[in-house]
Amino acid sequence: MQDYHSPDENGFFGVHGGQYVSETLIAALAELKQAYAQAKQDPAFWAAFERDLKYYVGRPSPVYHAERLSRHLGGAQIYLKREDLNHSGAHKINNTIGQALLAQRMGKMRVIAETGAGQHGVASATVAARFGMDCTVYMGAEDIQRQAPNVFRMKLLGAKVVAVESGSKTLKDAMNEAMREWVARVDDTFYIIGTAAGPMPYPEMVRDFQCVIGNEAKQQMQALIGRQPDVAVACVGGGSNAIGLFHPYIGEANVRLVGVEAGGTALSGSQHAAPITSGSPIGVLHGFRSYLMQDEHGQVAGTHSVSAGLDYPGIGPEHSHLHDIGRVDYVAASDDAALAAFDALCRFEGIIPALESSHALAWAIENAPAMRPDEVILVNLSGRGDKDINTVAKLKGIAL
Ligand SMILES: *Cc1c(COP(=O)(O)O)cnc(C)c1O
């Protein structure tokens, strides 16, 4: 793709990205940027990364032909990239392994992380235990109430969970607090960000760690069907599972790329988490510039999604750029469409998908019938849905 590029030296993908942070964080980010640039050139770093992906995470994750679902829909063949089979149940571990290895290399044996629903907190606590690191997770007090099982998981894994009482007491406040804590203890502390967002160099670094998804998929599709899919589709919260699948495909002009945002209950107002599809303006949050849901005063808007992992008002800068240059199509799936897709995968394939991943599946289910049976849709099944059964039961009016 001719006009696509990695970020410039200031961390911009087109007009998105950069490093909008207080002066106190500039030095920490510069140190991180330099350490990552060195690690990136070091084959030993990638060898250690690949070893853990293989023996700890269980990679490569398979690509699976969802034959019964495809036959039921009567159109394109649907294939699933099974990130749900990774240790700890989602793609997030790919990134936390990479950042923990970098922390170790930098001699920082204390890690901190922000978390919303708790998935990134659990993935961070997991690798901290694996590498013998001290781990503190910042989590909104509101989310701590709503996500008790994940709070307990983090504690079982040895992490400390700090309740954040500021603002709306949710993910965006937890991220602010983690950044504040990082400033105060940058000497011994590494901040593990959970998605392809945040100030430079995080978006590029997280993407690089998640690219294992797309790199494996390319080999696996070639082996399975002798070519690449017609469409590759992934859900987009901050955008890490999607960019991990998309990035290796960007130069493959014949592969259509579709990013699915959380459409919530309506695309007007703030009952969704779909900054691009809803036509949000550009803004700055958490140290980077990108499309950002805002109210009429330019304040960060409230959001809603049935899936906690997609419930974020912004989107990683590389996605905003891929939207601007027209290489990726961004669409939204509603809560209801995601829930229907969740049910369909349970019943036709015996796989309980994460509600996040169900948004990508919803696009496939909606669009496969109009495609030919020799066409192929590859869906990134970013995580398993065991964590979501309480949410789904409640929506169905069933008491567990
Ligand atoms: C956190 C999460 C997401 C959303 O995050 P991205 O960075 O957009 O990938 C999607 N799927 C699952 C299973 C998650 O846990």
PDB file of C-alpha atoms and ligand atoms in Angstrom, residues 90-92 119 194-196 235-242 309-310 354 356-357 382-383 387, ligand 1:
ATOM      1  CA  ALA A  90      -7.755 -13.788  24.756  1.00  0.00           C
ATOM      2  CA  HIS A  91      -5.241 -11.997  22.552  1.00  0.00           C
ATOM      3  CA  LYS A  92      -4.212  -9.618  25.369  1.00  0.00           C
ATOM      4  CA  GLN A 119      -9.109  -8.503  31.203  1.00  0.00           C
ATOM      5  CA  GLY A 194      -3.378  -2.791  27.291  1.00  0.00           C
ATOM      6  CA  THR A 195      -4.243  -1.676  23.776  1.00  0.00           C
ATOM      7  CA  ALA A 196      -2.723  -0.064  20.672  1.00  0.00           C
ATOM      8  CA  CYS A 235     -13.673  -5.946  16.580  1.00  0.00           C
ATOM      9  CA  VAL A 236     -12.170  -2.621  17.635  1.00  0.00           C
ATOM     10  CA  GLY A 237     -12.016  -1.268  21.178  1.00  0.00           C
ATOM     11  CA  GLY A 238      -8.682   0.511  21.483  1.00  0.00           C
ATOM     12  CA  GLY A 239      -7.752  -1.572  18.473  1.00  0.00           C
ATOM     13  CA  SER A 240      -5.014  -4.062  19.440  1.00  0.00           C
ATOM     14  CA  ASN A 241      -6.522  -7.343  18.216  1.00  0.00           C
ATOM     15  CA  ALA A 242      -7.661  -5.661  15.009  1.00  0.00           C
ATOM     16  CA  GLY A 309     -13.731  -4.515  26.416  1.00  0.00           C
ATOM     17  CA  LEU A 310     -15.033  -2.290  23.615  1.00  0.00           C
ATOM     18  CA  ALA A 354     -16.292 -13.135  24.016  1.00  0.00           C
ATOM     19  CA  GLU A 356     -16.209  -8.249  22.049  1.00  0.00           C
ATOM     20  CA  SER A 357     -15.395 -10.850  19.389  1.00  0.00           C
ATOM     21  CA  SER A 382     -10.247 -12.325  19.996  1.00  0.00           C
ATOM     22  CA  GLY A 383     -11.347 -14.097  23.180  1.00  0.00           C
ATOM     23  CA  LYS A 387     -16.182 -14.170  31.378  1.00  0.00           C
TER      24      LYS A 387
HETATM   25  C1  LIG B   1      -9.950  -6.184  25.555  1.00  0.00           C
HETATM   26  C2  LIG B   1     -10.579  -7.018  24.512  1.00  0.00           C
HETATM   27  C3  LIG B   1     -10.914  -6.497  23.228  1.00  0.00           C
HETATM   28  C4  LIG B   1     -10.756  -5.059  22.871  1.00  0.00           C
HETATM   29  O1  LIG B   1      -9.446  -4.568  22.856  1.00  0.00           O
HETATM   30  P1  LIG B   1      -8.656  -4.274  21.534  1.00  0.00           P
HETATM   31  O2  LIG B   1      -7.426  -3.601  22.009  1.00  0.00           O
HETATM   32  O3  LIG B   1      -9.514  -3.396  20.673  1.00  0.00           O
HETATM   33  O4  LIG B   1      -8.376  -5.572  20.876  1.00  0.00           O
HETATM   34  C5  LIG B   1     -11.441  -7.362  22.278  1.00  0.00           C
HETATM   35  N1  LIG B   1     -11.657  -8.668  22.558  1.00  0.00           N
HETATM   36  C6  LIG B   1     -11.364  -9.194  23.768  1.00  0.00           C
HETATM   37  C7  LIG B   1     -11.636 -10.641  23.996  1.00  0.00           C
HETATM   38  C8  LIG B   1     -10.827  -8.384  24.777  1.00  0.00           C
HETATM   39  O5  LIG B   1     -10.543  -8.926  25.979  1.00  0.00           O
END
